[in-house]
Amino acid sequence: MKGEQGMHRVWIKGAIGVALGCAVISGCALLESEEAAKGRKLYNHYCMHCHGESGQQQEGFNWGRMPDPRPRDLSESSAMSTFSDQEIFNTISREMRDTSLQEVLDDENYFAVPTMPTFKYTLSEKEVWAIVGHVRTLHGGSLEFDVEGRGAQLESEFNAAKAEYDQAKKVMEEAVAKKEAEDAAKAEAAEAAAIAAGKDPDDIEEDYDEYEDEILLPEEEAFEVAEEKFEKAKAAFEGFSKRPKMAQIRRPDLTVSDDGERAKLEEEGKHLYSKKYGCHGCHSIGDEGGLVGPALDRAGFRLNDTWVYRWIRYPQGMKKHTRMPNLGFDDHDARAVTAYLETLRAPKPENPIPLPE
Ligand code: HEC
Ligand code: HEC
């Protein structure tokens, strides 16, 4: 009898422990909201190799391979709680910039570590917020930022811009119709006057042209402004819940006939590789660099340059769920980095690991 009661008490203690643990620690499927589950899943897919499942140093398999500065301890609450939700968001969802430039290093609002990749071009804004929410749980905090409110704000901005656009369009169409009618009336009057003056009807065309001008009406200019605003609001609203999608990248012509120019491009590509895009955080060349993606020592032999160009500009266009983020390349940078990868032609390892028989 006594024994049974003891067991009972232990069971209750355990249950309370689990319930408390669930409330404090993430990863409890039972009490986890849908957003929290999404944040955890995305973190485990895109961040865990460098930051570790619980955010601790040395934990992710890539941590020890990272060049300085290595990922900080995301579970350390005294430091992490000094960052606002928005600051963490901005780090994850920023523009990659060349960190060898003084102006970039001096910009206090910019997180100038190239080996922390951006996810701005890979995930939706809402997904990034879900990840920020998960990062908060790693140091025992929680997201304070009002994500639903942000979505509602973008929606109402979109609706307002749409109404403005529709109105501007209507006003413009009326103004254009009025101007056209006026022009036609003037042309008709000119034609009548010309005929009355006994002119050759073939010359009348010239007089008519006078009334057609290329200058935009103020209503047309106002419409263009409203249209641009509308496109922006639409992109922001769509980007909130949808992942960025690009048109398929076309096969580029990568020939550079001038050797001097090619050498310059390769040099620039090598610089961008580490100082702007931090590729070495995930890829190794020789003994240096991360292990998240394949080693690139022999990229120049193994990979076709037009394929590399298209891959680095839009990895998700070729492999939807790849762990390699879209880093927001433009054409020029992609040409330079592709040219650099072409130069990577290390000899085959002398003692290759024998294939199993
Ligand atoms: C290729 C490795 C790598 C990946 C992948 C990666 N990070 Fe990082 N992260 C870093 C490095 C390097 C730093 C810079 C050192 C530091 O300050 O922690 C960093 C810094 C951070 C910081 C600290 C920012 C600050 O102001 O100090 C946060 C938060 C962060 N990463 C979150 C994430 C999240 C979330 C993901 C996934 C969406 C992610 N990281 C993916 C390498 C990585
Ligand atoms: C967050 C980690 C990460 C970063 C940063 C990253 N990559 Fe990758 N990369 C990968 C992964 C993972 C793959 C494997 C693709 C797959 O199968 O999903 C890959 C594949 C590749 C490939 C194809 C390699 C092969 O042998 O098939 C190339 C080329 C490449 N990356 C180049 C780059 C370049 C250049 C940069 C910098 C602009 C870069 N990567 C940045 C993770 C990363």
CSV table of C-alpha atoms and ligand atoms in Angstrom, one decimal:
chain,number,residue,atom,x,y,z
A,1,MET,CA,0.0,0.0,0.0
A,2,LYS,CA,2.7,2.4,1.0
A,3,GLY,CA,4.7,1.6,-2.0
A,4,GLU,CA,1.8,2.2,-4.3
A,5,GLN,CA,1.2,5.7,-2.8
A,6,GLY,CA,4.9,6.5,-3.3
A,7,MET,CA,4.7,5.5,-6.9
A,8,HIS,CA,1.6,7.7,-7.3
A,9,ARG,CA,3.4,10.7,-5.9
A,10,VAL,CA,6.4,10.2,-8.2
A,11,TRP,CA,4.1,10.0,-11.1
A,12,ILE,CA,2.4,13.3,-10.3
A,13,LYS,CA,5.7,15.0,-9.8
A,14,GLY,CA,6.8,13.7,-13.1
A,15,ALA,CA,3.7,15.0,-14.8
A,16,ILE,CA,4.1,18.4,-13.3
A,17,GLY,CA,7.7,18.4,-14.4
A,18,VAL,CA,6.8,17.6,-18.0
A,19,ALA,CA,4.1,20.2,-18.1
A,20,LEU,CA,6.5,22.9,-16.7
A,21,GLY,CA,9.2,21.8,-19.0
A,22,CYS,CA,6.9,22.0,-22.0
A,23,ALA,CA,6.0,25.6,-21.1
A,24,VAL,CA,9.6,26.7,-20.7
A,25,ILE,CA,11.5,24.6,-23.2
A,26,SER,CA,10.6,24.4,-26.8
A,27,GLY,CA,10.2,21.2,-28.6
A,28,CYS,CA,7.2,19.9,-26.7
A,29,ALA,CA,4.8,18.8,-29.5
A,30,LEU,CA,1.8,18.8,-27.2
A,31,LEU,CA,1.8,22.4,-26.1
A,32,GLU,CA,3.5,23.9,-29.1
A,33,SER,CA,1.5,26.3,-31.3
A,34,GLU,CA,1.6,25.9,-35.1
A,35,GLU,CA,3.8,28.9,-35.5
A,36,ALA,CA,6.3,27.6,-32.9
A,37,ALA,CA,6.4,24.3,-34.6
A,38,LYS,CA,7.0,26.0,-37.9
A,39,GLY,CA,9.8,28.1,-36.4
A,40,ARG,CA,11.5,25.1,-34.9
A,41,LYS,CA,11.3,23.1,-38.1
A,42,LEU,CA,12.7,25.9,-40.2
A,43,TYR,CA,15.5,26.5,-37.7
A,44,ASN,CA,16.4,22.9,-37.7
A,45,HIS,CA,16.6,22.9,-41.5
A,46,TYR,CA,18.4,26.2,-42.2
A,47,CYS,CA,20.3,27.1,-39.0
A,48,MET,CA,21.1,24.1,-36.9
A,49,HIS,CA,24.3,23.0,-38.7
A,50,CYS,CA,26.0,26.2,-37.7
A,51,HIS,CA,24.2,27.1,-34.5
A,52,GLY,CA,23.3,23.7,-32.9
A,53,GLU,CA,19.8,22.4,-32.1
A,54,SER,CA,19.7,24.3,-28.8
A,55,GLY,CA,21.8,27.2,-30.0
A,56,GLN,CA,24.9,26.3,-28.1
A,57,GLN,CA,28.5,26.6,-29.4
A,58,GLN,CA,30.3,23.5,-30.6
A,59,GLU,CA,26.9,21.8,-31.1
A,60,GLY,CA,26.2,22.2,-34.8
A,61,PHE,CA,28.4,19.9,-36.9
A,62,ASN,CA,29.7,22.9,-38.8
A,63,TRP,CA,30.5,25.1,-35.8
A,64,GLY,CA,34.1,24.0,-35.4
A,65,ARG,CA,34.8,24.6,-39.1
A,66,MET,CA,33.6,28.2,-39.2
A,67,PRO,CA,36.1,31.0,-39.7
A,68,ASP,CA,36.0,33.8,-37.1
A,69,PRO,CA,33.7,35.1,-35.8
A,70,ARG,CA,32.1,31.7,-34.9
A,71,PRO,CA,28.4,31.7,-34.1
A,72,ARG,CA,27.7,33.0,-30.6
A,73,ASP,CA,25.7,31.1,-28.0
A,74,LEU,CA,22.1,31.7,-28.9
A,75,SER,CA,21.0,30.0,-25.6
A,76,GLU,CA,22.9,32.6,-23.5
A,77,SER,CA,20.1,34.8,-22.2
A,78,SER,CA,22.0,37.8,-20.7
A,79,ALA,CA,23.5,38.7,-24.1
A,80,MET,CA,20.7,37.5,-26.4
A,81,SER,CA,18.0,39.4,-24.4
A,82,THR,CA,19.8,42.7,-25.3
A,83,PHE,CA,18.7,42.2,-28.9
A,84,SER,CA,15.2,43.3,-29.9
A,85,ASP,CA,13.1,41.0,-32.0
A,86,GLN,CA,13.5,43.4,-34.9
A,87,GLU,CA,17.3,43.3,-34.6
A,88,ILE,CA,17.3,39.5,-34.8
A,89,PHE,CA,14.9,39.7,-37.8
A,90,ASN,CA,17.2,42.2,-39.5
A,91,THR,CA,20.2,40.0,-39.1
A,92,ILE,CA,18.5,37.0,-40.6
A,93,SER,CA,16.8,38.9,-43.4
A,94,ARG,CA,19.4,41.5,-44.6
A,95,GLU,CA,21.2,42.3,-47.8
A,96,MET,CA,24.6,40.8,-48.2
A,97,ARG,CA,27.2,43.6,-48.4
A,98,ASP,CA,30.9,43.7,-49.0
A,99,THR,CA,32.4,43.7,-45.5
A,100,SER,CA,35.8,44.9,-46.7
A,101,LEU,CA,34.2,48.3,-47.2
A,102,GLN,CA,34.7,50.8,-44.3
A,103,GLU,CA,31.2,52.3,-44.8
A,104,VAL,CA,29.7,48.8,-44.3
A,105,LEU,CA,31.8,48.2,-41.1
A,106,ASP,CA,30.8,51.6,-39.8
A,107,ASP,CA,27.1,51.1,-40.3
A,108,GLU,CA,25.8,50.4,-36.8
A,109,ASN,CA,22.6,49.0,-38.1
A,110,TYR,CA,24.2,46.4,-40.3
A,111,PHE,CA,25.3,42.9,-39.2
A,112,ALA,CA,28.6,42.7,-41.1
A,113,VAL,CA,29.5,39.0,-40.8
A,114,PRO,CA,29.5,37.5,-44.3
A,115,THR,CA,29.4,33.9,-43.0
A,116,MET,CA,26.0,34.4,-41.4
A,117,PRO,CA,23.9,34.0,-44.5
A,118,THR,CA,20.8,36.0,-45.3
A,119,PHE,CA,17.4,34.3,-45.7
A,120,LYS,CA,15.7,37.4,-47.2
A,121,TYR,CA,15.5,35.8,-50.6
A,122,THR,CA,14.7,32.3,-49.5
A,123,LEU,CA,11.9,32.6,-46.9
A,124,SER,CA,8.7,34.6,-46.4
A,125,GLU,CA,8.7,37.4,-43.9
A,126,LYS,CA,6.3,35.4,-41.7
A,127,GLU,CA,8.6,32.4,-41.8
A,128,VAL,CA,11.5,34.6,-40.7
A,129,TRP,CA,9.4,35.8,-37.8
A,130,ALA,CA,8.6,32.2,-36.8
A,131,ILE,CA,12.3,31.5,-36.7
A,132,VAL,CA,12.9,34.6,-34.6
A,133,GLY,CA,10.3,33.2,-32.3
A,134,HIS,CA,12.1,29.9,-32.1
A,135,VAL,CA,15.5,31.7,-31.4
A,136,ARG,CA,13.8,33.5,-28.5
A,137,THR,CA,12.8,30.1,-26.9
A,138,LEU,CA,16.5,29.0,-27.1
A,139,HIS,CA,17.3,31.5,-24.3
A,140,GLY,CA,14.1,31.1,-22.5
A,141,GLY,CA,12.4,34.2,-24.0
A,142,SER,CA,9.4,34.7,-26.2
A,143,LEU,CA,8.6,36.8,-29.2
A,144,GLU,CA,7.1,40.1,-28.4
A,145,PHE,CA,6.8,41.4,-31.9
A,146,ASP,CA,3.2,41.5,-33.2
A,147,VAL,CA,3.5,39.4,-36.3
A,148,GLU,CA,-0.3,39.2,-36.9
A,149,GLY,CA,-0.4,43.0,-36.6
A,150,ARG,CA,2.4,43.3,-39.1
A,151,GLY,CA,0.4,41.1,-41.6
A,152,ALA,CA,-2.7,43.2,-41.0
A,153,GLN,CA,-0.8,46.4,-41.5
A,154,LEU,CA,0.7,45.2,-44.8
A,155,GLU,CA,-2.8,44.1,-46.0
A,156,SER,CA,-4.4,47.4,-45.2
A,157,GLU,CA,-1.5,49.3,-46.9
A,158,PHE,CA,-2.0,47.0,-49.9
A,159,ASN,CA,-5.8,47.7,-50.0
A,160,ALA,CA,-5.2,51.5,-49.6
A,161,ALA,CA,-2.7,51.5,-52.5
A,162,LYS,CA,-5.1,49.4,-54.6
A,163,ALA,CA,-7.9,51.9,-54.0
A,164,GLU,CA,-5.6,54.8,-54.9
A,165,TYR,CA,-4.4,53.0,-58.0
A,166,ASP,CA,-8.0,52.3,-59.2
A,167,GLN,CA,-9.0,55.9,-58.6
A,168,ALA,CA,-5.9,57.3,-60.4
A,169,LYS,CA,-6.6,55.0,-63.3
A,170,LYS,CA,-10.2,56.2,-63.6
A,171,VAL,CA,-9.1,59.8,-63.4
A,172,MET,CA,-6.4,59.2,-66.0
A,173,GLU,CA,-8.7,57.5,-68.4
A,174,GLU,CA,-11.2,60.3,-68.2
A,175,ALA,CA,-8.5,62.9,-68.8
A,176,VAL,CA,-7.1,61.0,-71.7
A,177,ALA,CA,-10.5,60.6,-73.3
A,178,LYS,CA,-11.2,64.4,-72.8
A,179,LYS,CA,-7.8,65.3,-74.3
A,180,GLU,CA,-8.4,63.0,-77.3
A,181,ALA,CA,-11.8,64.5,-78.0
A,182,GLU,CA,-10.4,68.1,-77.8
A,183,ASP,CA,-7.6,67.1,-80.1
A,184,ALA,CA,-10.0,65.6,-82.6
A,185,ALA,CA,-12.2,68.7,-82.5
A,186,LYS,CA,-9.2,70.9,-83.1
A,187,ALA,CA,-8.0,68.8,-85.9
A,188,GLU,CA,-11.4,68.9,-87.5
A,189,ALA,CA,-11.5,72.6,-87.2
A,190,ALA,CA,-8.1,72.9,-88.7
A,191,GLU,CA,-9.1,70.6,-91.6
A,192,ALA,CA,-12.2,72.7,-92.3
A,193,ALA,CA,-10.2,75.9,-92.2
A,194,ALA,CA,-7.6,74.5,-94.5
A,195,ILE,CA,-10.2,73.4,-97.0
A,196,ALA,CA,-11.9,76.8,-96.8
A,197,ALA,CA,-8.5,78.4,-97.5
A,198,GLY,CA,-8.2,76.2,-100.6
A,199,LYS,CA,-5.3,74.1,-99.5
A,200,ASP,CA,-4.3,70.8,-101.0
A,201,PRO,CA,-6.1,68.1,-98.8
A,202,ASP,CA,-2.8,66.1,-98.8
A,203,ASP,CA,-1.1,68.8,-96.7
A,204,ILE,CA,-3.8,68.7,-94.0
A,205,GLU,CA,-2.2,65.7,-92.3
A,206,GLU,CA,0.6,68.0,-91.2
A,207,ASP,CA,-1.7,70.4,-89.5
A,208,TYR,CA,-3.4,67.6,-87.7
A,209,ASP,CA,0.0,66.3,-86.2
A,210,GLU,CA,0.4,69.6,-84.4
A,211,TYR,CA,-2.2,68.5,-81.9
A,212,GLU,CA,-0.6,65.2,-81.0
A,213,ASP,CA,2.0,65.7,-78.3
A,214,GLU,CA,4.2,63.3,-76.4
A,215,ILE,CA,4.0,65.1,-73.1
A,216,LEU,CA,2.2,63.2,-70.4
A,217,LEU,CA,-0.9,64.7,-68.8
A,218,PRO,CA,-0.6,65.4,-65.1
A,219,GLU,CA,-3.2,62.6,-64.6
A,220,GLU,CA,-1.0,60.2,-66.4
A,221,GLU,CA,2.0,61.2,-64.2
A,222,ALA,CA,-0.1,60.8,-61.1
A,223,PHE,CA,-1.2,57.3,-62.3
A,224,GLU,CA,2.4,56.2,-62.7
A,225,VAL,CA,3.2,57.3,-59.2
A,226,ALA,CA,0.2,55.4,-57.9
A,227,GLU,CA,1.1,52.3,-59.9
A,228,GLU,CA,4.6,52.2,-58.5
A,229,LYS,CA,3.3,52.5,-55.0
A,230,PHE,CA,0.7,49.8,-55.6
A,231,GLU,CA,3.4,47.4,-57.0
A,232,LYS,CA,5.5,48.0,-53.9
A,233,ALA,CA,2.7,47.4,-51.5
A,234,LYS,CA,1.6,44.3,-53.4
A,235,ALA,CA,5.1,42.8,-53.3
A,236,ALA,CA,5.4,43.6,-49.5
A,237,PHE,CA,2.0,42.0,-48.8
A,238,GLU,CA,2.7,38.9,-50.9
A,239,GLY,CA,6.2,38.6,-49.5
A,240,PHE,CA,4.7,38.4,-46.0
A,241,SER,CA,3.3,35.0,-46.4
A,242,LYS,CA,4.8,33.7,-49.7
A,243,ARG,CA,8.4,32.8,-50.3
A,244,PRO,CA,10.2,35.0,-52.8
A,245,LYS,CA,10.0,33.5,-56.3
A,246,MET,CA,12.1,34.5,-59.2
A,247,ALA,CA,11.7,33.9,-62.9
A,248,GLN,CA,13.9,31.0,-64.0
A,249,ILE,CA,17.5,32.2,-64.6
A,250,ARG,CA,18.4,32.0,-68.3
A,251,ARG,CA,21.5,30.4,-69.6
A,252,PRO,CA,24.0,33.3,-69.6
A,253,ASP,CA,26.8,33.8,-72.2
A,254,LEU,CA,29.9,33.7,-70.0
A,255,THR,CA,32.6,34.1,-72.6
A,256,VAL,CA,35.2,36.8,-71.7
A,257,SER,CA,37.6,37.0,-74.6
A,258,ASP,CA,40.1,39.4,-72.9
A,259,ASP,CA,42.5,37.5,-70.6
A,260,GLY,CA,43.2,40.6,-68.5
A,261,GLU,CA,39.5,41.2,-68.0
A,262,ARG,CA,39.0,37.5,-67.1
A,263,ALA,CA,41.8,37.7,-64.5
A,264,LYS,CA,40.2,40.8,-63.0
A,265,LEU,CA,36.8,39.1,-62.8
A,266,GLU,CA,38.3,36.0,-61.1
A,267,GLU,CA,40.1,38.1,-58.6
A,268,GLU,CA,36.9,40.0,-57.8
A,269,GLY,CA,35.0,36.7,-57.5
A,270,LYS,CA,37.5,35.4,-55.0
A,271,HIS,CA,37.0,38.6,-52.9
A,272,LEU,CA,33.2,38.4,-53.0
A,273,TYR,CA,33.3,34.7,-52.2
A,274,SER,CA,34.6,35.4,-48.7
A,275,LYS,CA,34.0,39.1,-48.0
A,276,LYS,CA,30.5,39.5,-49.2
A,277,TYR,CA,28.7,36.2,-49.5
A,278,GLY,CA,30.7,34.1,-46.9
A,279,CYS,CA,30.6,31.0,-49.1
A,280,HIS,CA,33.4,29.6,-47.0
A,281,GLY,CA,31.1,29.4,-44.0
A,282,CYS,CA,29.5,26.4,-45.7
A,283,HIS,CA,32.0,25.2,-48.4
A,284,SER,CA,35.6,24.1,-48.0
A,285,ILE,CA,38.5,24.7,-50.3
A,286,GLY,CA,41.5,22.6,-49.1
A,287,ASP,CA,41.4,22.4,-45.3
A,288,GLU,CA,39.5,25.6,-44.8
A,289,GLY,CA,35.8,26.3,-44.7
A,290,GLY,CA,32.6,24.7,-43.7
A,291,LEU,CA,31.1,21.3,-44.4
A,292,VAL,CA,27.5,22.1,-45.0
A,293,GLY,CA,27.8,22.0,-48.8
A,294,PRO,CA,30.2,20.0,-51.0
A,295,ALA,CA,34.0,20.9,-51.1
A,296,LEU,CA,34.7,23.2,-54.0
A,297,ASP,CA,38.4,22.4,-54.6
A,298,ARG,CA,37.7,20.8,-57.9
A,299,ALA,CA,34.6,22.9,-58.9
A,300,GLY,CA,36.4,24.1,-62.1
A,301,PHE,CA,36.7,20.5,-63.3
A,302,ARG,CA,33.4,19.1,-62.0
A,303,LEU,CA,30.9,21.8,-62.7
A,304,ASN,CA,29.8,23.5,-65.8
A,305,ASP,CA,30.0,27.3,-65.5
A,306,THR,CA,26.5,28.2,-66.9
A,307,TRP,CA,25.1,25.7,-64.4
A,308,VAL,CA,27.1,27.3,-61.5
A,309,TYR,CA,25.9,30.8,-62.5
A,310,ARG,CA,22.2,29.7,-62.5
A,311,TRP,CA,22.7,27.7,-59.3
A,312,ILE,CA,24.2,30.6,-57.2
A,313,ARG,CA,21.6,33.1,-58.5
A,314,TYR,CA,18.6,30.9,-57.7
A,315,PRO,CA,19.4,27.6,-55.9
A,316,GLN,CA,15.7,27.1,-55.0
A,317,GLY,CA,14.8,27.3,-58.7
A,318,MET,CA,16.8,24.1,-59.2
A,319,LYS,CA,16.3,22.3,-55.8
A,320,LYS,CA,13.4,23.6,-53.8
A,321,HIS,CA,14.4,22.7,-50.3
A,322,THR,CA,18.2,23.0,-50.6
A,323,ARG,CA,19.9,24.3,-47.4
A,324,MET,CA,21.9,26.7,-49.6
A,325,PRO,CA,20.0,30.0,-49.3
A,326,ASN,CA,19.5,32.4,-52.2
A,327,LEU,CA,22.0,35.2,-51.3
A,328,GLY,CA,20.5,37.8,-53.5
A,329,PHE,CA,23.1,37.8,-56.3
A,330,ASP,CA,23.0,40.2,-59.2
A,331,ASP,CA,24.3,39.4,-62.7
A,332,HIS,CA,27.7,40.9,-62.2
A,333,ASP,CA,28.5,39.3,-58.9
A,334,ALA,CA,27.3,35.9,-60.1
A,335,ARG,CA,29.6,36.2,-63.2
A,336,ALA,CA,32.6,37.1,-60.9
A,337,VAL,CA,32.0,34.3,-58.4
A,338,THR,CA,31.4,31.8,-61.3
A,339,ALA,CA,34.7,32.8,-62.9
A,340,TYR,CA,36.5,32.3,-59.6
A,341,LEU,CA,35.0,28.8,-59.1
A,342,GLU,CA,36.2,27.9,-62.6
A,343,THR,CA,39.8,28.5,-61.4
A,344,LEU,CA,39.4,25.9,-58.6
A,345,ARG,CA,41.2,22.9,-60.2
A,346,ALA,CA,42.9,21.1,-57.4
A,347,PRO,CA,44.5,17.7,-58.4
A,348,LYS,CA,42.7,14.6,-57.4
A,349,PRO,CA,43.6,13.3,-53.9
A,350,GLU,CA,46.7,11.1,-54.2
A,351,ASN,CA,45.4,8.4,-52.1
A,352,PRO,CA,41.7,8.3,-52.7
A,353,ILE,CA,39.7,6.3,-50.2
A,354,PRO,CA,39.2,2.9,-52.0
A,355,LEU,CA,35.7,2.1,-53.0
A,356,PRO,CA,34.1,-0.8,-51.1
A,357,GLU,CA,34.3,-4.0,-53.2
B,1,HEC,C1,26.9,29.1,-42.3
B,1,HEC,C2,26.6,29.1,-40.9
B,1,HEC,C3,25.4,29.8,-40.4
B,1,HEC,C4,24.1,29.6,-40.7
B,1,HEC,C5,23.6,28.5,-41.7
B,1,HEC,C6,23.3,30.4,-39.9
B,1,HEC,N1,24.1,31.2,-39.1
B,1,HEC,FE1,23.5,32.6,-37.7
B,1,HEC,N2,25.5,33.2,-37.5
B,1,HEC,C7,26.5,32.6,-38.1
B,1,HEC,C8,27.7,33.4,-37.8
B,1,HEC,C9,29.1,33.1,-38.2
B,1,HEC,C10,27.3,34.4,-36.9
B,1,HEC,C11,28.2,35.6,-36.4
B,1,HEC,C12,28.8,35.4,-35.1
B,1,HEC,C13,27.8,35.8,-34.1
B,1,HEC,O1,27.6,37.0,-33.8
B,1,HEC,O2,27.1,34.9,-33.5
B,1,HEC,C14,25.9,34.3,-36.7
B,1,HEC,C15,25.1,35.1,-35.9
B,1,HEC,C16,23.7,34.9,-35.7
B,1,HEC,C17,23.0,35.6,-34.7
B,1,HEC,C18,23.5,36.6,-33.7
B,1,HEC,C19,23.3,38.0,-34.3
B,1,HEC,C20,24.1,39.0,-33.5
B,1,HEC,O3,23.6,40.1,-33.6
B,1,HEC,O4,25.1,38.7,-32.9
B,1,HEC,C21,21.7,35.1,-34.8
B,1,HEC,C22,20.5,35.5,-34.0
B,1,HEC,C23,21.7,34.1,-35.8
B,1,HEC,N3,22.9,34.0,-36.3
B,1,HEC,C24,20.6,33.3,-36.2
B,1,HEC,C25,20.6,32.4,-37.3
B,1,HEC,C26,19.4,31.8,-37.7
B,1,HEC,C27,18.0,32.0,-37.1
B,1,HEC,C28,19.8,31.0,-38.8
B,1,HEC,C29,18.9,30.2,-39.7
B,1,HEC,C30,17.8,30.9,-40.3
B,1,HEC,C31,21.2,31.2,-38.9
B,1,HEC,N4,21.6,32.0,-38.0
B,1,HEC,C32,21.9,30.5,-39.9
B,1,HEC,C33,26.5,31.5,-38.9
B,1,HEC,C34,25.4,30.9,-39.4
B,2,HEC,C1,24.3,27.9,-45.6
B,2,HEC,C2,25.2,27.1,-46.3
B,2,HEC,C3,25.6,27.5,-47.7
B,2,HEC,C4,26.1,28.7,-48.2
B,2,HEC,C5,26.3,30.0,-47.4
B,2,HEC,C6,26.5,28.5,-49.5
B,2,HEC,N1,26.3,27.2,-49.9
B,2,HEC,FE1,26.6,26.4,-51.7
B,2,HEC,N2,25.7,24.7,-51.1
B,2,HEC,C7,25.2,24.4,-49.9
B,2,HEC,C8,24.6,23.1,-49.8
B,2,HEC,C9,24.0,22.5,-48.7
B,2,HEC,C10,24.8,22.6,-51.1
B,2,HEC,C11,24.3,21.2,-51.6
B,2,HEC,C12,23.1,21.5,-52.5
B,2,HEC,C13,22.0,20.5,-52.2
B,2,HEC,O1,22.1,19.4,-52.7
B,2,HEC,O2,21.0,20.9,-51.6
B,2,HEC,C14,25.5,23.6,-51.9
B,2,HEC,C15,25.9,23.5,-53.3
B,2,HEC,C16,26.7,24.3,-53.9
B,2,HEC,C17,27.3,24.1,-55.2
B,2,HEC,C18,27.1,22.8,-56.0
B,2,HEC,C19,28.3,21.9,-55.6
B,2,HEC,C20,28.3,20.5,-56.2
B,2,HEC,O3,29.3,19.9,-56.1
B,2,HEC,O4,27.2,20.1,-56.6
B,2,HEC,C21,28.0,25.2,-55.6
B,2,HEC,C22,28.8,25.4,-56.8
B,2,HEC,C23,27.8,26.1,-54.5
B,2,HEC,N3,27.0,25.6,-53.5
B,2,HEC,C24,28.5,27.4,-54.4
B,2,HEC,C25,28.3,28.3,-53.4
B,2,HEC,C26,28.8,29.6,-53.5
B,2,HEC,C27,29.6,30.2,-54.6
B,2,HEC,C28,28.4,30.2,-52.3
B,2,HEC,C29,28.6,31.6,-51.9
B,2,HEC,C30,28.1,32.6,-52.8
B,2,HEC,C31,27.7,29.2,-51.5
B,2,HEC,N4,27.6,28.1,-52.3
B,2,HEC,C32,27.1,29.5,-50.3
B,2,HEC,C33,25.3,25.3,-48.8
B,2,HEC,C34,25.7,26.6,-48.8
